[in-house]
Amino acid sequence: MAAFQHFGHNEHLPLLRRSALIFCLLIGIVACVVADHGSSLSVGYYRHSCPSAEAVVQRTVAKAVARNPGMAAGLIRMHFHDCFVRGCDGSVLLDSTPGNDDAEKDSLANNPSLRGFEIIDEAKAVLESECPQLVSCADVLAFAARDAVHMTGGFYYSVPAGRRDGRVSKDSEVLENLPLPTSNVDQLEEKFAAKGLSLEDMVTLSGAHTLGVSHCSSFSDRLYGFNNSTGAADPSMDPKYVRYLRTKCPDPESSSQDATVALDPVTPNRLDNKYYVNLKYQRGLLTSDQALTERADTARMVDQNVNQGSVWAHKFSAAMVRMGSIGVLTGSQGEIRKSCRVVNYGS
């Protein structure tokens, strides 16, 4: 526990004891998730066929995050964007090809904001030299997201593996499946429920927005054109925060610049519960962030995550396991790609 004392640092001893109990319960939840997919996904899947698989990914991610801490957020987001479109099948990694539909990575939701593809490529290249066509790109991405969570302060969790790679990737499917930054709670709940995730999963996973950045275009309407009123700011935002953001994001009516701003200005490279603290002070960057405080049930969850940061961290790990099991391909489904960017020849 000592390594994660930054979570909920104001908690008292009784709460820590209760957190430890909840942690044990959550470990049970993760075990249940793995058991539910026992015939398809399993922890230690490559233990005998490619023992170095997880270590190779971990080393590659560690090197990339050391060079650029922001890459951790990119890998977590990429895993999310992969799982929510066609299931966790690595389809977000495929390049567009001439004569076919554009791939997921070229959707407006992903291009140019999605990043970290070269990290997956590097890990996959090493694995192909050590264990040819044994480790799927989908599993490499799931391992990389887990390692990114751990390297930014989150808890390490076991990733059940055995995913196979999909052969289809269409940008037309992205926006209809991903939650949008303009979503309200009802819309968010619907998107997550469609993937078999609960309301609490939704609030828990939203905490990933304590990492990374967002382009100004994703929230500029909250700064300059709220409810189509020229120059008006969203009244649900802290006025001081609005003034700060306006120094980073010019009015799109007078500038074509689309800069980026940290989703969490307090600890932008640390996976902690500051995201929820920001929401309490009306400093949620996206409409979909601040919306969590506008409905009683999700607002209660936000409060819990503010007051029990270490508990949220454990819940986040369990929710990542559940998300990583969405729509997986296993057995004879899909393929194990030689390159994560293209389907195998003849497939």
Coordinates of C-alpha atoms in Angstrom, one line a residue:
M1 CA 0.0 0.0 0.0
A2 CA 2.9 2.4 0.7
A3 CA 3.6 3.0 -2.9
F4 CA 0.1 4.3 -3.5
Q5 CA -0.3 6.7 -0.5
H6 CA -0.9 9.6 -2.8
F7 CA -4.4 8.2 -3.3
G8 CA -6.7 9.6 -0.6
H9 CA -3.8 10.9 1.5
N10 CA -6.2 12.5 4.1
E11 CA -7.9 9.2 4.9
H12 CA -7.6 8.0 8.5
L13 CA -6.7 4.5 9.7
P14 CA -10.2 3.1 10.1
L15 CA -10.9 4.0 6.5
L16 CA -7.6 2.5 5.4
R17 CA -8.6 -0.8 7.1
R18 CA -12.0 -0.6 5.3
S19 CA -10.2 0.1 2.1
A20 CA -8.1 -3.0 2.6
L21 CA -11.2 -5.1 3.0
I22 CA -12.8 -3.6 -0.1
F23 CA -9.5 -4.3 -1.9
C24 CA -9.9 -8.0 -1.0
L25 CA -13.4 -8.0 -2.3
L26 CA -12.4 -6.3 -5.5
I27 CA -9.7 -8.9 -6.0
G28 CA -12.5 -11.4 -5.8
I29 CA -14.4 -9.4 -8.4
V30 CA -11.4 -9.6 -10.8
A31 CA -11.2 -13.3 -10.2
C32 CA -14.9 -13.7 -11.1
V33 CA -14.3 -11.7 -14.3
V34 CA -11.5 -14.0 -15.3
A35 CA -13.6 -17.0 -14.4
D36 CA -16.5 -15.7 -16.5
H37 CA -14.2 -15.9 -19.5
G38 CA -12.4 -19.0 -18.3
S39 CA -12.9 -20.8 -21.6
S40 CA -11.7 -17.8 -23.6
L41 CA -9.4 -15.5 -21.6
S42 CA -7.1 -16.5 -18.8
V43 CA -4.3 -14.9 -16.7
G44 CA -0.9 -16.3 -17.6
Y45 CA -2.2 -17.3 -21.1
Y46 CA 1.4 -17.1 -22.6
R47 CA 3.1 -18.6 -19.6
H48 CA 4.3 -21.6 -21.7
S49 CA 3.9 -20.5 -25.3
C50 CA 5.7 -17.2 -24.9
P51 CA 7.0 -16.6 -21.3
S52 CA 8.5 -13.3 -22.2
A53 CA 5.3 -11.7 -23.6
E54 CA 4.2 -9.5 -20.7
A55 CA 7.8 -8.6 -19.8
V56 CA 8.5 -7.4 -23.4
V57 CA 5.5 -5.2 -23.4
Q58 CA 6.3 -3.8 -20.0
R59 CA 9.9 -2.9 -20.9
T60 CA 8.7 -1.2 -24.1
V61 CA 6.0 0.8 -22.3
A62 CA 8.5 1.8 -19.5
K63 CA 11.0 3.1 -22.1
A64 CA 8.3 5.1 -23.9
V65 CA 6.8 6.6 -20.8
A66 CA 10.2 7.6 -19.5
R67 CA 10.8 9.5 -22.7
N68 CA 7.3 11.0 -22.7
P69 CA 5.0 10.6 -19.7
G70 CA 2.0 11.6 -21.8
M71 CA 2.2 8.3 -23.7
A72 CA 0.7 6.5 -20.7
A73 CA -2.6 8.3 -21.2
G74 CA -2.4 7.6 -24.9
L75 CA -2.2 3.8 -24.4
I76 CA -5.0 3.7 -21.9
R77 CA -7.2 5.7 -24.2
M78 CA -6.3 3.5 -27.2
H79 CA -7.3 0.4 -25.3
F80 CA -10.7 2.1 -24.5
H81 CA -11.2 3.2 -28.1
D82 CA -10.4 -0.3 -29.3
C83 CA -12.7 -2.1 -27.0
F84 CA -15.7 0.2 -27.5
V85 CA -15.9 -0.1 -31.2
R86 CA -15.7 -3.8 -32.3
G87 CA -14.7 -5.3 -29.0
C88 CA -11.1 -5.7 -27.8
D89 CA -9.8 -7.1 -31.0
G90 CA -6.9 -4.7 -32.0
S91 CA -9.0 -3.2 -34.8
V92 CA -8.0 0.3 -33.8
L93 CA -4.4 -0.6 -34.7
L94 CA -5.1 -1.3 -38.4
D95 CA -4.1 1.2 -41.0
S96 CA -6.5 2.4 -43.7
T97 CA -5.9 0.6 -47.1
P98 CA -6.5 1.9 -50.6
G99 CA -9.9 0.8 -52.0
N100 CA -11.4 0.0 -48.6
D101 CA -13.2 2.0 -45.9
D102 CA -11.0 4.2 -43.8
A103 CA -9.9 2.4 -40.6
E104 CA -10.9 3.3 -37.1
K105 CA -7.7 5.2 -36.4
D106 CA -8.6 7.7 -39.1
S107 CA -11.9 8.6 -37.6
L108 CA -12.3 12.2 -36.4
A109 CA -12.4 10.8 -32.8
N110 CA -9.0 9.2 -33.2
N111 CA -7.0 11.3 -35.7
P112 CA -4.8 13.1 -34.8
S113 CA -5.5 12.7 -31.1
L114 CA -4.9 8.9 -30.6
R115 CA -1.2 8.1 -30.0
G116 CA 1.1 5.3 -29.0
F117 CA 0.8 3.2 -32.1
E118 CA 4.6 3.0 -32.4
I119 CA 4.9 1.6 -28.9
I120 CA 2.6 -1.3 -29.8
D121 CA 4.6 -1.8 -33.1
E122 CA 7.9 -1.9 -31.2
A123 CA 6.6 -4.5 -28.6
K124 CA 5.0 -6.6 -31.3
A125 CA 8.2 -6.6 -33.4
V126 CA 10.2 -8.0 -30.5
L127 CA 7.6 -10.6 -29.8
E128 CA 7.5 -11.7 -33.5
S129 CA 11.2 -12.3 -33.3
E130 CA 10.9 -14.3 -30.1
C131 CA 7.5 -16.0 -30.5
P132 CA 6.3 -15.7 -34.1
Q133 CA 2.6 -15.3 -34.5
L134 CA 1.7 -16.3 -31.0
V135 CA 0.9 -13.1 -29.2
S136 CA -2.0 -11.1 -30.5
C137 CA -2.0 -7.3 -31.1
A138 CA -5.1 -7.1 -29.0
D139 CA -3.3 -8.7 -26.0
V140 CA -0.3 -6.5 -26.5
L141 CA -2.6 -3.4 -26.3
A142 CA -4.3 -4.8 -23.2
F143 CA -0.9 -5.4 -21.5
A144 CA 0.3 -2.0 -22.5
A145 CA -2.7 -0.2 -21.0
R146 CA -2.2 -2.1 -17.8
D147 CA 1.4 -1.2 -17.6
A148 CA 0.6 2.5 -18.4
V149 CA -1.9 2.4 -15.4
H150 CA 0.8 1.0 -13.1
M151 CA 3.6 3.3 -14.3
T152 CA 1.5 6.4 -13.6
G153 CA 0.6 5.4 -10.0
G154 CA -2.3 3.0 -10.4
F155 CA -2.4 -0.5 -9.0
Y156 CA -1.0 -3.4 -11.0
Y157 CA -3.6 -5.9 -12.1
S158 CA -3.6 -9.2 -13.8
V159 CA -4.7 -9.2 -17.4
P160 CA -6.6 -12.3 -18.7
A161 CA -5.3 -12.9 -22.2
G162 CA -6.1 -15.0 -25.2
R163 CA -7.7 -12.4 -27.4
R164 CA -7.3 -12.8 -31.1
D165 CA -7.1 -10.0 -33.7
G166 CA -10.0 -8.8 -35.8
R167 CA -9.7 -8.3 -39.6
V168 CA -12.1 -5.4 -39.9
S169 CA -11.7 -1.7 -39.0
K170 CA -14.1 1.0 -40.1
D171 CA -14.1 4.6 -39.2
S172 CA -17.9 4.7 -39.8
E173 CA -18.3 2.6 -36.6
V174 CA -16.3 4.8 -34.3
L175 CA -18.6 7.7 -33.5
E176 CA -21.7 5.5 -33.2
N177 CA -20.0 3.5 -30.4
L178 CA -17.7 5.9 -28.5
P179 CA -19.1 8.3 -25.8
L180 CA -18.8 11.8 -27.1
P181 CA -17.2 14.7 -25.1
T182 CA -20.5 16.5 -25.3
S183 CA -22.5 13.6 -23.8
N184 CA -24.7 14.0 -20.7
V185 CA -25.0 11.3 -18.0
D186 CA -27.9 9.5 -19.6
Q187 CA -26.1 9.3 -22.9
L188 CA -22.9 8.1 -21.2
E189 CA -24.8 5.4 -19.3
E190 CA -26.4 4.2 -22.5
K191 CA -23.1 3.8 -24.3
F192 CA -21.5 1.9 -21.4
A193 CA -24.6 -0.3 -20.8
A194 CA -24.4 -1.3 -24.5
K195 CA -21.0 -2.7 -23.8
G196 CA -22.1 -4.6 -20.6
L197 CA -20.6 -2.0 -18.2
S198 CA -22.4 -0.6 -15.3
L199 CA -23.1 3.0 -14.2
E200 CA -20.4 2.6 -11.6
D201 CA -18.0 1.3 -14.2
M202 CA -18.7 4.4 -16.2
V203 CA -17.9 6.8 -13.4
T204 CA -14.9 4.8 -12.3
L205 CA -13.4 4.6 -15.8
S206 CA -14.0 8.3 -16.4
G207 CA -11.3 8.8 -13.8
A208 CA -8.8 8.0 -16.5
H209 CA -9.3 11.7 -17.5
T210 CA -6.9 12.5 -14.7
L211 CA -4.3 11.7 -17.3
G212 CA -3.5 13.2 -20.7
V213 CA -4.7 16.2 -22.7
S214 CA -7.7 17.3 -24.8
H215 CA -7.8 19.4 -27.9
C216 CA -9.5 22.8 -27.4
S217 CA -12.0 22.0 -30.2
S218 CA -13.5 19.3 -27.8
F219 CA -14.7 21.9 -25.3
S220 CA -14.3 25.4 -26.9
D221 CA -18.1 25.7 -27.1
R222 CA -18.1 25.7 -23.3
L223 CA -15.7 28.7 -23.3
Y224 CA -17.1 30.9 -26.1
G225 CA -20.4 29.7 -27.5
F226 CA -22.5 28.0 -24.8
N227 CA -26.1 27.4 -25.9
N228 CA -25.1 29.1 -29.2
S229 CA -24.6 32.5 -27.4
T230 CA -21.6 34.3 -28.8
G231 CA -18.8 34.7 -26.3
A232 CA -20.8 33.0 -23.5
A233 CA -19.2 30.5 -21.1
D234 CA -20.8 27.4 -19.6
P235 CA -22.1 28.6 -16.2
S236 CA -21.4 25.2 -14.7
M237 CA -17.6 25.9 -15.0
D238 CA -15.6 27.7 -12.4
P239 CA -15.1 31.3 -13.8
K240 CA -11.4 31.2 -12.8
Y241 CA -11.0 28.0 -14.8
V242 CA -12.7 29.6 -17.8
R243 CA -10.3 32.5 -17.7
Y244 CA -7.3 30.1 -17.5
L245 CA -8.6 28.0 -20.4
R246 CA -9.2 31.0 -22.6
T247 CA -5.5 31.8 -22.3
K248 CA -4.8 28.4 -23.8
C249 CA -7.6 28.2 -26.3
P250 CA -8.3 31.2 -28.5
D251 CA -11.9 31.8 -29.7
P252 CA -12.3 29.4 -32.8
E253 CA -14.1 32.3 -34.5
S254 CA -10.9 34.2 -34.7
S255 CA -8.2 31.5 -34.7
S256 CA -7.7 28.2 -36.4
Q257 CA -5.3 27.1 -33.7
D258 CA -6.4 23.8 -31.9
A259 CA -4.0 23.6 -29.0
T260 CA -4.1 20.9 -26.3
V261 CA -4.9 21.4 -22.5
A262 CA -4.3 19.0 -19.7
L263 CA -7.5 17.2 -18.7
D264 CA -6.3 17.5 -15.1
P265 CA -4.2 20.6 -14.5
V266 CA -3.2 19.5 -11.0
T267 CA -1.5 16.1 -11.6
P268 CA -1.7 15.6 -15.4
N269 CA 0.7 12.6 -15.5
R270 CA -0.5 10.9 -12.3
L271 CA -3.4 8.4 -12.2
D272 CA -5.1 9.6 -9.0
N273 CA -8.5 10.8 -7.8
K274 CA -7.8 14.5 -8.5
Y275 CA -10.1 14.2 -11.5
Y276 CA -13.0 13.9 -9.1
V277 CA -11.8 16.6 -6.8
N278 CA -11.7 18.9 -9.9
L279 CA -15.3 18.0 -10.6
K280 CA -16.3 19.1 -7.1
Y281 CA -14.8 22.5 -7.9
Q282 CA -16.5 22.8 -11.3
R283 CA -13.3 22.2 -13.1
G284 CA -14.3 19.3 -15.3
L285 CA -12.8 20.1 -18.8
L286 CA -15.3 18.3 -21.0
T287 CA -19.1 18.5 -20.8
S288 CA -19.1 14.7 -20.3
D289 CA -16.8 15.2 -17.3
Q290 CA -18.8 17.8 -15.4
A291 CA -22.0 16.0 -16.2
L292 CA -21.1 13.4 -13.6
T293 CA -22.0 15.9 -10.9
E294 CA -25.4 16.8 -12.3
R295 CA -27.3 13.6 -11.5
A296 CA -27.8 12.5 -7.9
D297 CA -26.5 8.9 -8.3
T298 CA -23.4 9.7 -10.2
A299 CA -22.7 12.7 -7.9
R300 CA -22.7 10.4 -4.9
M301 CA -20.1 8.2 -6.7
V302 CA -18.0 11.3 -7.4
D303 CA -18.1 12.2 -3.7
Q304 CA -17.1 8.6 -2.8
N305 CA -14.1 8.8 -5.1
V306 CA -13.1 12.2 -3.7
N307 CA -13.1 10.8 -0.2
Q308 CA -11.7 7.3 -0.9
G309 CA -9.0 7.7 -3.4
S310 CA -7.4 4.3 -2.8
V311 CA -10.7 2.5 -3.1
W312 CA -11.3 4.2 -6.4
A313 CA -7.9 3.0 -7.6
H314 CA -8.8 -0.6 -6.9
K315 CA -12.2 -0.2 -8.5
F316 CA -10.4 1.3 -11.6
S317 CA -8.3 -1.8 -12.0
A318 CA -11.3 -4.1 -11.7
A319 CA -13.2 -2.0 -14.2
M320 CA -10.3 -2.1 -16.7
V321 CA -10.4 -5.9 -16.6
R322 CA -14.1 -5.9 -17.3
M323 CA -13.7 -3.4 -20.1
G324 CA -10.8 -5.5 -21.6
S325 CA -13.2 -8.5 -21.9
I326 CA -15.7 -6.7 -24.2
G327 CA -16.5 -8.6 -27.4
V328 CA -13.2 -10.5 -27.5
L329 CA -12.4 -12.9 -30.3
T330 CA -11.0 -16.3 -29.1
G331 CA -10.4 -19.8 -30.3
S332 CA -10.5 -20.0 -34.1
Q333 CA -12.0 -16.5 -34.5
G334 CA -9.9 -13.7 -36.0
E335 CA -6.2 -14.2 -36.4
I336 CA -2.8 -13.5 -34.8
R337 CA -1.5 -10.7 -36.9
K338 CA 2.2 -10.6 -37.9
S339 CA 2.0 -6.8 -38.0
C340 CA -0.5 -4.9 -35.9
R341 CA -1.1 -2.4 -38.8
V342 CA -2.3 -4.9 -41.5
V343 CA -4.2 -8.2 -41.6
N344 CA -2.3 -11.3 -42.5
Y345 CA -1.8 -11.9 -46.2
G346 CA -4.7 -14.0 -47.6
S347 CA -7.0 -13.5 -44.6

